Amino acid sequence: MDFPKNVSVAALMKLPFFWLNHSDKGEEITGTEGHLLQLLAEKLGFKFSIHFPSDGALWGIKKDDGNWTGITGMIARKEADMAFVFSSIRYAPSEVVDFSASYYASDKTFATDLPGPAPRYTILVFPFKFEVWITIFCTMIFFHFVQYIMFYKKNSKADSSGSKKLATRSVDSLKYRILDGSWIASNAFLKFIYTSVLLSFLTVELRMKGIRNTVELAEAMSSGNYICLMEVGNVMWKYLVESNFPHYRVIGEEIHKNSRTYFVPDYQYKPFGHSIAAVAPRVLFKLFYGSTKFISEDSLEVVSTGIMIRKGFCCSNRLNTVLLRITSAGLYQKFVQDVGSQQEIKLLSVLPYDESVKSLTLEALSGIFILLLAGYVASFLILLLEIMQNNFSKKKYNKISSLLKA
């Protein structure tokens, strides 16, 4: 059977997937789904008419009476033959509509504003992890303990009054040379490693640790510290509350109880706000936000994307054949990359230019100077205490001497 010459297509005006521009030259369709529709129309030789949901809904939800709203309702009522809306292939809609072969795998994740800059003084401890600092401290204590055992305690001797006096160690002994030589060499290497890594950290702005994975997000949401922004019409929470993982169920319940709706493009040039995480497909975050937001590597769900088709459509197999050829050739991925390049250029034209190579400023070195000043203050205080202790000892000695003479 030949493919129909005229096809009714349902769509949503939603960037970056589908957008209809009107100009003097006529209608221009853009977006990843728009390019896919035009390519399929060219290869299968059909013309199409675009229709939008009349009820104002988006993908659609199932009502209490069993009917569907939005795009799903249009296809179920056969008001359109197919829908190009970057639709997830799910079981519930498949009861009233059919889906094409999958042409894209999409996962949904969360994004937050980039964490704020870390305090400058903390840069001094960043070159090494906590375990390394503990190892260095323990090594220093152990070295001096071994040194005391090997040289001082062993060579101590009693004087004529019976009190112990430490003898001077022999610097010419082989074991002394080996011990001190190894310490000097390791200390030098450690200093070189620390200073080289420290310089690297000084040239990069360090940021505080924010919410990075789904476990941390669940903990923050359950304690009331975070809320989620959800796309309009998204019902992902229904699938999360049925998850086998406890933290996914927590996220789903918190989203259902306390969440706000948003549109991803609305926050392209402005922050989400404090203690707010947004949920959307990863591809949307990468296209609209790039590196201006923190995008988690964890996934809340992974779904396959397909074209929604009305039941009884004559040529689903023919459509799937051409669609799989397009996918295998990497053309849909190219559509995504083309839209991503346009959005990146748009972002770069608005955001301030940040030089990759910067001169070190006084602010960048403030932590080092603060530590140096703290060391000077501590040394001065210790000096005062030693002077006071020495004066007290002299007074006590003079007092005892005068009593003995008397």
Short mmCIF file of C-alpha atoms in Angstrom, two decimals:
data_model
loop_
_atom_site.label_atom_id
_atom_site.label_comp_id
_atom_site.label_asym_id
_atom_site.label_seq_id
_atom_site.Cartn_x
_atom_site.Cartn_y
_atom_site.Cartn_z
CA MET A 1 0.00 0.00 0.00
CA ASP A 2 1.30 3.41 -0.95
CA PHE A 3 2.01 5.92 1.77
CA PRO A 4 -0.80 8.55 2.08
CA LYS A 5 -0.24 11.73 0.10
CA ASN A 6 -1.68 13.93 2.84
CA VAL A 7 -0.96 13.40 6.53
CA SER A 8 -2.41 15.25 9.51
CA VAL A 9 0.34 15.98 12.06
CA ALA A 10 -0.12 17.01 15.68
CA ALA A 11 2.60 19.12 17.26
CA LEU A 12 3.51 21.35 20.19
CA MET A 13 5.17 24.72 19.85
CA LYS A 14 8.04 23.84 22.13
CA LEU A 15 11.67 24.78 21.60
CA PRO A 16 14.04 23.19 20.68
CA PHE A 17 11.86 20.39 19.30
CA PHE A 18 9.29 22.13 17.14
CA TRP A 19 8.67 25.73 16.15
CA LEU A 20 6.61 27.28 13.38
CA ASN A 21 7.74 30.64 12.02
CA HIS A 22 5.54 32.76 9.77
CA SER A 23 7.24 35.10 7.29
CA ASP A 24 6.73 36.65 3.86
CA LYS A 25 8.21 33.50 2.33
CA GLY A 26 5.63 31.34 4.07
CA GLU A 27 5.83 28.98 7.01
CA GLU A 28 9.22 27.75 8.20
CA ILE A 29 9.46 24.74 10.51
CA THR A 30 12.49 24.51 12.79
CA GLY A 31 13.58 22.32 15.69
CA THR A 32 14.72 18.72 15.87
CA GLU A 33 11.22 17.25 15.44
CA GLY A 34 10.44 19.76 12.70
CA HIS A 35 13.53 18.75 10.70
CA LEU A 36 12.67 15.07 11.21
CA LEU A 37 9.13 15.67 9.93
CA GLN A 38 10.38 17.47 6.83
CA LEU A 39 12.91 14.73 6.07
CA LEU A 40 10.29 11.99 6.42
CA ALA A 41 7.88 13.95 4.21
CA GLU A 42 10.58 14.25 1.55
CA LYS A 43 11.55 10.56 1.61
CA LEU A 44 8.01 9.17 1.86
CA GLY A 45 6.52 11.72 -0.54
CA PHE A 46 3.67 13.13 1.54
CA LYS A 47 2.38 16.59 2.39
CA PHE A 48 1.31 17.46 5.91
CA SER A 49 -0.88 19.87 7.83
CA ILE A 50 -0.02 20.98 11.37
CA HIS A 51 -2.57 20.88 14.20
CA PHE A 52 -2.22 21.88 17.85
CA PRO A 53 -4.22 20.68 20.88
CA SER A 54 -7.42 22.68 21.26
CA ASP A 55 -7.74 21.96 25.00
CA GLY A 56 -4.47 23.73 25.86
CA ALA A 57 -2.87 20.56 27.25
CA LEU A 58 0.55 19.32 26.18
CA TRP A 59 1.39 15.61 25.85
CA GLY A 60 -1.80 14.73 27.66
CA ILE A 61 -2.99 12.87 30.74
CA LYS A 62 -5.66 10.25 31.27
CA LYS A 63 -8.84 11.62 32.83
CA ASP A 64 -11.12 9.82 35.26
CA ASP A 65 -13.54 8.92 32.46
CA GLY A 66 -10.72 7.15 30.55
CA ASN A 67 -10.30 9.81 27.86
CA TRP A 68 -6.99 11.51 27.19
CA THR A 69 -6.16 15.20 26.84
CA GLY A 70 -3.55 16.99 24.73
CA ILE A 71 -1.61 15.34 21.96
CA THR A 72 -2.45 11.80 23.11
CA GLY A 73 -6.16 12.65 23.03
CA MET A 74 -5.87 14.04 19.49
CA ILE A 75 -4.23 10.86 18.20
CA ALA A 76 -6.64 8.62 20.14
CA ARG A 77 -9.65 10.45 18.67
CA LYS A 78 -8.01 10.25 15.22
CA GLU A 79 -7.93 14.02 14.86
CA ALA A 80 -4.36 13.57 13.60
CA ASP A 81 -2.43 10.70 12.01
CA MET A 82 0.82 11.14 13.92
CA ALA A 83 2.50 13.46 16.41
CA PHE A 84 6.03 14.86 16.41
CA VAL A 85 6.43 15.96 20.02
CA PHE A 86 9.57 14.14 21.29
CA SER A 87 7.21 11.69 22.97
CA SER A 88 8.39 9.01 25.41
CA ILE A 89 7.26 5.47 24.59
CA ARG A 90 5.18 4.46 27.62
CA TYR A 91 2.69 1.71 28.40
CA ALA A 92 -0.27 3.87 29.46
CA PRO A 93 -0.61 5.87 26.20
CA SER A 94 0.04 2.72 24.13
CA GLU A 95 -3.43 1.50 25.10
CA VAL A 96 -5.00 4.17 22.86
CA VAL A 97 -2.19 5.05 20.41
CA ASP A 98 0.68 3.30 18.64
CA PHE A 99 4.34 4.28 18.63
CA SER A 100 6.93 4.12 15.90
CA ALA A 101 10.33 2.53 16.31
CA SER A 102 12.55 4.38 18.76
CA TYR A 103 14.77 7.01 17.16
CA TYR A 104 16.36 8.56 20.27
CA ALA A 105 17.14 7.49 23.85
CA SER A 106 16.60 10.26 26.37
CA ASP A 107 17.15 10.39 30.10
CA LYS A 108 15.74 12.87 32.57
CA THR A 109 17.93 14.41 35.21
CA PHE A 110 18.08 17.48 37.40
CA ALA A 111 20.02 20.73 37.20
CA THR A 112 20.85 23.43 39.73
CA ASP A 113 22.59 26.76 39.70
CA LEU A 114 26.36 26.52 39.81
CA PRO A 115 27.52 26.38 43.46
CA GLY A 116 28.99 29.59 44.84
CA PRO A 117 32.76 30.13 45.06
CA ALA A 118 34.57 28.45 47.93
CA PRO A 119 36.32 30.66 50.55
CA ARG A 120 39.81 31.61 49.43
CA TYR A 121 41.51 30.28 52.54
CA THR A 122 40.26 26.75 51.81
CA ILE A 123 42.43 26.63 48.71
CA LEU A 124 45.41 25.76 50.90
CA VAL A 125 43.99 22.33 51.74
CA PHE A 126 42.53 21.47 48.33
CA PRO A 127 45.77 20.16 46.72
CA PHE A 128 45.61 17.03 48.90
CA LYS A 129 42.65 14.99 50.06
CA PHE A 130 41.89 14.55 53.75
CA GLU A 131 43.48 11.09 53.83
CA VAL A 132 46.73 12.49 52.41
CA TRP A 133 46.89 15.24 55.03
CA ILE A 134 46.36 12.69 57.81
CA THR A 135 49.12 10.49 56.33
CA ILE A 136 51.54 13.44 56.19
CA PHE A 137 50.79 14.42 59.79
CA CYS A 138 51.22 10.86 61.04
CA THR A 139 54.47 10.49 59.09
CA MET A 140 55.91 13.64 60.68
CA ILE A 141 55.03 12.39 64.18
CA PHE A 142 56.43 8.94 63.43
CA PHE A 143 59.72 10.35 62.04
CA HIS A 144 60.44 12.43 65.11
CA PHE A 145 59.46 9.54 67.39
CA VAL A 146 61.88 7.19 65.59
CA GLN A 147 64.55 9.85 65.70
CA TYR A 148 64.10 10.21 69.45
CA ILE A 149 64.20 6.44 70.02
CA MET A 150 67.26 5.86 67.83
CA PHE A 151 69.48 8.75 68.88
CA TYR A 152 68.44 10.60 72.01
CA LYS A 153 66.91 8.03 74.31
CA LYS A 154 69.57 5.45 73.51
CA ASN A 155 72.43 7.92 74.11
CA SER A 156 71.00 9.51 77.26
CA LYS A 157 73.12 9.08 80.38
CA ALA A 158 72.99 10.08 83.98
CA ASP A 159 75.21 12.77 85.40
CA SER A 160 76.79 12.75 88.85
CA SER A 161 73.68 14.20 90.51
CA GLY A 162 71.53 11.31 89.20
CA SER A 163 69.53 13.43 86.72
CA LYS A 164 69.35 12.41 83.07
CA LYS A 165 71.03 14.47 80.39
CA LEU A 166 70.67 13.95 76.66
CA ALA A 167 73.90 13.38 74.87
CA THR A 168 74.65 14.92 71.50
CA ARG A 169 73.88 12.51 68.68
CA SER A 170 76.58 11.43 66.29
CA VAL A 171 75.90 13.06 62.94
CA ASP A 172 78.51 10.89 61.30
CA SER A 173 76.66 7.61 61.89
CA LEU A 174 75.32 5.85 58.78
CA LYS A 175 71.84 5.30 60.20
CA TYR A 176 71.55 9.02 60.97
CA ARG A 177 72.50 9.91 57.41
CA ILE A 178 70.01 7.43 55.94
CA LEU A 179 67.16 8.61 58.18
CA ASP A 180 67.70 12.34 57.72
CA GLY A 181 68.53 11.96 54.03
CA SER A 182 65.31 10.10 53.29
CA TRP A 183 63.32 12.68 55.26
CA ILE A 184 64.93 15.62 53.42
CA ALA A 185 64.36 13.99 50.01
CA SER A 186 60.71 13.08 50.70
CA ASN A 187 60.07 16.52 52.19
CA ALA A 188 61.47 18.21 49.08
CA PHE A 189 59.37 16.09 46.72
CA LEU A 190 56.27 16.74 48.82
CA LYS A 191 56.84 20.50 48.69
CA PHE A 192 57.31 20.43 44.91
CA ILE A 193 54.10 18.42 44.44
CA TYR A 194 52.10 20.66 46.78
CA THR A 195 53.26 23.95 45.24
CA SER A 196 52.65 22.75 41.65
CA VAL A 197 49.13 21.54 42.46
CA LEU A 198 48.44 24.70 44.49
CA LEU A 199 49.31 26.92 41.53
CA SER A 200 46.84 24.97 39.41
CA PHE A 201 44.09 25.53 41.96
CA LEU A 202 44.93 29.24 42.20
CA THR A 203 44.20 29.74 38.50
CA VAL A 204 40.78 28.04 38.69
CA GLU A 205 37.81 29.36 40.65
CA LEU A 206 36.91 26.71 43.19
CA ARG A 207 33.25 26.25 44.04
CA MET A 208 31.35 24.86 46.99
CA LYS A 209 29.96 21.35 46.80
CA GLY A 210 26.29 21.42 45.81
CA ILE A 211 23.68 18.70 45.25
CA ARG A 212 25.38 16.34 42.80
CA ASN A 213 23.36 13.09 42.68
CA THR A 214 19.88 11.71 43.26
CA VAL A 215 20.68 10.42 46.76
CA GLU A 216 21.74 13.89 47.91
CA LEU A 217 18.71 15.41 46.16
CA ALA A 218 16.36 13.03 47.99
CA GLU A 219 17.94 13.89 51.35
CA ALA A 220 17.73 17.63 50.66
CA MET A 221 14.10 17.44 49.50
CA SER A 222 12.95 15.24 52.40
CA SER A 223 14.47 17.71 54.89
CA GLY A 224 12.67 20.60 53.21
CA ASN A 225 15.86 22.30 52.01
CA TYR A 226 15.16 21.87 48.27
CA ILE A 227 12.16 22.03 45.97
CA CYS A 228 11.87 20.96 42.33
CA LEU A 229 10.80 22.74 39.19
CA MET A 230 8.92 20.49 36.77
CA GLU A 231 8.04 21.08 33.13
CA VAL A 232 4.42 21.95 32.48
CA GLY A 233 2.46 18.75 31.86
CA ASN A 234 5.18 16.43 33.22
CA VAL A 235 3.84 13.52 35.29
CA MET A 236 7.15 11.76 35.92
CA TRP A 237 6.46 11.67 39.66
CA LYS A 238 3.89 8.90 39.04
CA TYR A 239 6.66 6.64 37.77
CA LEU A 240 9.17 7.65 40.47
CA VAL A 241 6.87 6.73 43.38
CA GLU A 242 6.66 3.19 41.96
CA SER A 243 10.44 2.80 41.75
CA ASN A 244 12.30 -0.01 43.51
CA PHE A 245 14.84 2.52 44.84
CA PRO A 246 13.86 4.31 48.07
CA HIS A 247 15.48 7.65 47.18
CA TYR A 248 13.61 7.75 43.85
CA ARG A 249 10.35 7.19 45.70
CA VAL A 250 11.22 10.04 48.07
CA ILE A 251 11.90 12.37 45.13
CA GLY A 252 8.62 11.38 43.46
CA GLU A 253 6.60 11.96 46.64
CA GLU A 254 8.24 15.33 47.30
CA ILE A 255 7.67 16.44 43.70
CA HIS A 256 4.00 15.51 43.97
CA LYS A 257 3.60 17.38 47.28
CA ASN A 258 5.76 20.43 46.68
CA SER A 259 6.89 21.42 43.19
CA ARG A 260 6.47 24.32 40.79
CA THR A 261 6.04 24.31 37.02
CA TYR A 262 8.39 26.09 34.64
CA PHE A 263 9.58 26.27 31.04
CA VAL A 264 13.22 25.36 30.43
CA PRO A 265 13.95 28.34 28.08
CA ASP A 266 12.75 30.80 30.76
CA TYR A 267 15.89 30.17 32.83
CA GLN A 268 18.43 30.28 30.03
CA TYR A 269 19.79 33.65 31.16
CA LYS A 270 18.74 33.74 34.82
CA PRO A 271 19.33 31.51 37.87
CA PHE A 272 16.82 29.05 39.29
CA GLY A 273 17.23 30.50 42.76
CA HIS A 274 18.57 29.26 46.07
CA SER A 275 17.76 25.63 47.00
CA ILE A 276 15.91 24.91 43.76
CA ALA A 277 16.51 21.98 41.39
CA ALA A 278 14.92 21.72 37.94
CA VAL A 279 13.97 18.42 36.28
CA ALA A 280 13.89 17.92 32.51
CA PRO A 281 15.40 15.78 29.74
CA ARG A 282 19.19 16.02 29.70
CA VAL A 283 19.19 17.03 26.06
CA LEU A 284 17.12 20.12 26.94
CA PHE A 285 19.53 21.16 29.67
CA LYS A 286 22.53 20.78 27.39
CA LEU A 287 20.89 22.67 24.54
CA PHE A 288 19.64 25.62 26.59
CA TYR A 289 22.06 25.89 29.51
CA GLY A 290 25.36 24.44 28.35
CA SER A 291 27.90 25.02 31.13
CA THR A 292 25.95 27.86 32.80
CA LYS A 293 24.14 25.41 35.12
CA PHE A 294 25.23 22.31 37.00
CA ILE A 295 23.72 19.23 35.30
CA SER A 296 23.80 16.04 37.36
CA GLU A 297 25.29 12.89 35.87
CA ASP A 298 22.58 10.78 37.54
CA SER A 299 19.38 9.89 35.70
CA LEU A 300 15.90 9.94 37.19
CA GLU A 301 14.55 7.84 34.33
CA VAL A 302 15.66 6.64 30.89
CA VAL A 303 13.09 6.42 28.11
CA SER A 304 12.98 5.78 24.38
CA THR A 305 11.51 8.41 22.09
CA GLY A 306 9.15 7.60 19.22
CA ILE A 307 6.54 9.12 16.92
CA MET A 308 2.99 8.80 18.22
CA ILE A 309 0.74 7.17 15.55
CA ARG A 310 -3.01 6.66 15.54
CA LYS A 311 -4.18 3.07 15.77
CA GLY A 312 -5.07 1.56 12.41
CA PHE A 313 -2.67 3.77 10.45
CA CYS A 314 -1.97 1.99 7.20
CA CYS A 315 1.75 2.43 6.76
CA SER A 316 3.48 2.13 10.14
CA ASN A 317 5.98 -0.44 8.82
CA ARG A 318 6.97 1.80 5.92
CA LEU A 319 7.37 4.74 8.31
CA ASN A 320 9.54 2.66 10.66
CA THR A 321 11.79 1.51 7.82
CA VAL A 322 12.61 5.06 6.72
CA LEU A 323 12.84 6.30 10.32
CA LEU A 324 15.38 3.62 11.26
CA ARG A 325 17.45 4.49 8.17
CA ILE A 326 17.50 8.13 9.25
CA THR A 327 18.51 7.13 12.78
CA SER A 328 21.21 4.72 11.60
CA ALA A 329 22.71 7.41 9.40
CA GLY A 330 22.99 9.71 12.42
CA LEU A 331 20.78 12.38 10.88
CA TYR A 332 18.59 12.94 13.93
CA GLN A 333 21.70 13.28 16.09
CA LYS A 334 22.90 15.88 13.59
CA PHE A 335 19.62 17.78 14.03
CA VAL A 336 20.25 17.84 17.78
CA GLN A 337 23.82 19.03 17.29
CA ASP A 338 22.74 21.76 14.85
CA VAL A 339 20.19 23.13 17.31
CA GLY A 340 22.78 22.85 20.09
CA SER A 341 25.29 24.89 18.06
CA GLN A 342 22.71 27.62 17.49
CA GLN A 343 21.92 27.78 21.20
CA GLU A 344 25.63 27.83 22.10
CA ILE A 345 26.24 30.76 19.78
CA LYS A 346 23.26 32.51 21.32
CA LEU A 347 24.61 31.93 24.82
CA LEU A 348 28.13 33.10 23.94
CA SER A 349 26.77 36.31 22.41
CA VAL A 350 25.00 37.22 25.65
CA LEU A 351 27.22 35.89 28.44
CA PRO A 352 30.39 37.83 29.35
CA TYR A 353 33.65 36.58 27.88
CA ASP A 354 35.86 34.80 30.40
CA GLU A 355 39.56 34.56 29.61
CA SER A 356 41.00 31.08 30.04
CA VAL A 357 44.42 32.41 31.16
CA LYS A 358 44.39 34.89 34.05
CA SER A 359 47.04 36.64 36.09
CA LEU A 360 47.07 35.81 39.77
CA THR A 361 45.48 38.58 41.81
CA LEU A 362 45.87 39.56 45.45
CA GLU A 363 42.42 38.10 46.10
CA ALA A 364 43.54 34.74 44.73
CA LEU A 365 46.53 34.73 47.09
CA SER A 366 44.63 36.11 50.08
CA GLY A 367 44.42 32.71 51.77
CA ILE A 368 48.21 32.32 51.71
CA PHE A 369 48.77 35.80 53.16
CA ILE A 370 46.14 35.18 55.84
CA LEU A 371 47.93 31.97 56.84
CA LEU A 372 51.29 33.80 56.89
CA LEU A 373 49.84 36.58 59.06
CA ALA A 374 48.28 34.01 61.40
CA GLY A 375 51.68 32.32 61.71
CA TYR A 376 53.35 35.63 62.59
CA VAL A 377 50.70 36.40 65.19
CA ALA A 378 51.01 32.93 66.72
CA SER A 379 54.83 33.23 66.82
CA PHE A 380 54.60 36.66 68.48
CA LEU A 381 52.18 35.34 71.12
CA ILE A 382 54.45 32.37 71.84
CA LEU A 383 57.40 34.78 72.18
CA LEU A 384 55.47 36.84 74.73
CA LEU A 385 54.56 33.71 76.67
CA GLU A 386 58.19 32.56 76.71
CA ILE A 387 59.33 35.99 77.96
CA MET A 388 56.70 35.95 80.67
CA GLN A 389 57.62 32.39 81.66
CA ASN A 390 61.30 33.27 81.75
CA ASN A 391 60.69 36.35 83.94
CA PHE A 392 58.50 34.28 86.27
CA SER A 393 61.20 31.58 86.54
CA LYS A 394 63.87 34.21 87.32
CA LYS A 395 61.72 35.80 90.03
CA LYS A 396 61.01 32.39 91.53
CA TYR A 397 64.72 31.46 91.42
CA ASN A 398 65.77 34.78 93.00
CA LYS A 399 63.17 34.36 95.72
CA ILE A 400 64.38 30.84 96.56
CA SER A 401 68.03 32.00 96.53
CA SER A 402 67.32 34.86 98.93
CA LEU A 403 65.55 32.48 101.32
CA LEU A 404 68.46 30.03 101.26
CA LYS A 405 70.96 32.81 101.94
CA ALA A 406 68.88 34.02 104.82
#
